[in-house]
Amino acid sequence: MNTKANSEASGVIVPPFTLVSALKKVRAAEDGWNSRDPKRVALAYSEDSVWRNRDQFIVGRTEIRQFLTSKWQKELDYRLVKELWAFTEDHIAVRFQYEWHDAAGQWYRSYGNELWHFDESGLMRRREASINDVMIEQSDRKFDWPAPGARPADHPGIPDVR
């Protein structure tokens, strides 16, 4: 059995991507981030992964875990939806939206795009994220499933949420 077949049999999604495997990779990333578990999320990235997240530059799993720990201490009740935008053999582009509130109770919806580059074992080696935050009223929230946890399969994704 080849390496790709071995990886798929174990549940790891590796390049080269197909439409089906790219969609699975995006949903797996969304589910991981919705766990709000920095240790779990960091395992999807290579040991030397390089990120640009807004105006921050992050290198390696240790910094990724630190970044995510800080993020979820600030961005409370975080819920995320990702959507596949495009893919090639080892790259995936997504758009996303997430909602959260700060310690004062102000809600936000954050909109963004990410570009991902994967190594041959399916770990993300590079992540480029551009994100904008918009204040919303709590009554305008669209992402209200029980959290932390995965978005339910019947919850609308980005195309159905404005």
Coordinates of C-alpha atoms in Angstrom, one line a residue:
M1 CA 0.0 0.0 0.0
N2 CA 1.4 3.4 -0.9
T3 CA 2.0 6.3 1.6
K4 CA -1.1 8.2 0.5
A5 CA -3.3 5.1 0.9
N6 CA -1.8 4.4 4.3
S7 CA -2.5 8.0 5.4
E8 CA -6.0 8.0 4.2
A9 CA -6.7 4.6 5.9
S10 CA -5.5 6.2 9.2
G11 CA -7.7 9.3 8.6
V12 CA -4.9 11.7 7.7
I13 CA -5.7 13.8 4.6
V14 CA -2.5 14.3 2.5
P15 CA -1.7 15.9 -0.8
P16 CA -2.3 15.7 -3.7
F17 CA -5.8 17.0 -2.9
T18 CA -8.9 16.2 -4.8
L19 CA -12.2 18.1 -4.4
V20 CA -13.4 15.5 -1.9
S21 CA -10.1 15.5 0.2
A22 CA -9.8 19.3 0.1
L23 CA -13.4 19.6 1.5
K24 CA -12.6 17.1 4.2
K25 CA -9.4 18.9 5.1
V26 CA -11.3 22.2 5.4
R27 CA -14.0 20.7 7.6
A28 CA -11.3 19.0 9.8
A29 CA -9.6 22.3 10.3
E30 CA -12.9 24.0 11.2
D31 CA -13.7 21.2 13.7
G32 CA -10.3 21.5 15.2
W33 CA -10.5 25.3 15.7
N34 CA -14.0 25.0 17.1
S35 CA -12.6 22.7 19.8
R36 CA -10.7 25.7 21.1
D37 CA -8.0 23.3 22.2
P38 CA -4.6 24.8 21.3
K39 CA -2.7 21.5 21.7
R40 CA -5.1 19.7 19.4
V41 CA -5.1 22.5 16.8
A42 CA -1.3 22.8 16.8
L43 CA -0.9 19.2 15.8
A44 CA -2.3 20.0 12.3
Y45 CA 0.8 22.2 11.7
S46 CA 4.4 21.1 10.9
E47 CA 6.9 21.7 13.7
D48 CA 8.4 24.6 11.8
S49 CA 5.1 26.0 10.4
V50 CA 5.1 29.7 9.6
W51 CA 2.0 31.8 10.0
R52 CA 1.0 35.4 9.2
N53 CA -2.2 36.1 11.2
R54 CA -3.3 39.7 10.7
D55 CA -0.2 41.6 11.8
Q56 CA 1.5 38.8 13.7
F57 CA 4.2 36.4 12.5
I58 CA 4.3 33.1 14.3
V59 CA 6.8 30.2 13.8
G60 CA 6.5 26.7 15.1
R61 CA 4.1 24.7 17.2
T62 CA 5.1 26.2 20.5
E63 CA 4.3 29.8 19.2
I64 CA 1.1 28.5 17.6
R65 CA -0.1 27.0 20.9
Q66 CA 0.8 30.3 22.7
F67 CA -1.0 32.3 20.1
L68 CA -4.2 30.2 20.2
T69 CA -4.2 30.2 24.0
S70 CA -4.1 34.0 24.0
K71 CA -6.6 34.2 21.2
W72 CA -9.2 32.2 23.0
Q73 CA -8.7 34.0 26.2
K74 CA -9.7 37.2 24.4
E75 CA -12.1 35.9 21.8
L76 CA -14.8 34.4 24.1
D77 CA -17.5 31.9 22.9
Y78 CA -15.7 31.6 19.6
R79 CA -17.5 29.7 16.8
L80 CA -16.1 29.4 13.3
V81 CA -17.3 28.4 9.8
K82 CA -14.8 27.7 7.0
E83 CA -15.5 27.2 3.3
L84 CA -13.3 25.9 0.5
W85 CA -12.4 28.6 -2.0
A86 CA -9.9 26.8 -4.2
F87 CA -7.2 24.1 -4.1
T88 CA -4.2 22.7 -6.0
E89 CA -2.2 19.6 -5.3
D90 CA -0.7 20.9 -2.0
H91 CA -2.4 24.3 -1.4
I92 CA -5.9 25.2 -0.1
A93 CA -7.6 28.6 0.0
V94 CA -10.5 29.2 2.3
R95 CA -12.8 32.0 3.3
F96 CA -14.2 32.0 6.8
Q97 CA -16.4 33.8 9.4
Y98 CA -16.3 33.5 13.1
E99 CA -18.2 35.1 16.0
W100 CA -16.9 35.9 19.4
H101 CA -17.3 38.5 22.2
D102 CA -14.8 40.3 24.3
A103 CA -14.8 40.5 28.1
A104 CA -17.1 43.5 28.1
G105 CA -19.7 41.5 26.2
Q106 CA -19.3 43.2 22.8
W107 CA -19.9 40.7 20.0
Y108 CA -18.0 40.6 16.7
R109 CA -18.1 38.7 13.5
S110 CA -14.7 38.3 11.9
Y111 CA -14.4 37.8 8.2
G112 CA -11.3 36.5 6.4
N113 CA -9.4 34.5 3.9
E114 CA -6.6 32.0 4.5
L115 CA -4.0 30.4 2.2
W116 CA -2.6 27.1 3.3
H117 CA 0.4 25.1 2.1
F118 CA 0.9 21.5 3.1
D119 CA 3.8 19.1 3.4
E120 CA 3.7 15.6 2.0
S121 CA 2.5 14.2 5.3
G122 CA -0.6 16.5 5.3
L123 CA 0.7 19.0 7.9
M124 CA 0.3 22.7 7.2
R125 CA 3.7 24.2 6.7
R126 CA 2.4 27.8 6.0
R127 CA -0.7 29.7 6.9
E128 CA -1.5 33.3 5.6
A129 CA -4.6 34.8 7.2
S130 CA -6.2 38.2 6.5
I131 CA -9.0 39.0 8.9
N132 CA -11.4 41.9 9.6
D133 CA -13.6 42.3 12.6
V134 CA -17.1 43.9 12.5
M135 CA -19.1 44.7 15.7
I136 CA -22.5 43.1 15.8
E137 CA -25.3 43.0 18.3
Q138 CA -25.8 39.7 20.2
S139 CA -29.2 39.4 18.5
D140 CA -27.4 39.4 15.0
R141 CA -25.4 36.3 15.8
K142 CA -25.7 33.4 13.3
F143 CA -23.4 30.8 14.9
D144 CA -25.2 29.6 18.0
W145 CA -24.5 25.9 18.3
P146 CA -23.3 24.5 21.6
A147 CA -19.6 25.2 22.0
P148 CA -16.8 24.4 22.2
G149 CA -17.5 21.8 19.6
A150 CA -18.0 21.1 15.9
R151 CA -20.6 22.9 13.9
P152 CA -23.6 20.6 13.5
A153 CA -23.9 19.0 10.0
D154 CA -27.3 20.7 9.4
H155 CA -26.1 24.2 10.5
P156 CA -25.8 26.5 7.4
G157 CA -22.3 27.4 6.2
I158 CA -21.1 30.7 4.9
P159 CA -23.2 30.9 1.7
D160 CA -26.4 30.8 3.7
V161 CA -25.2 33.2 6.4
R162 CA -25.0 36.9 5.8

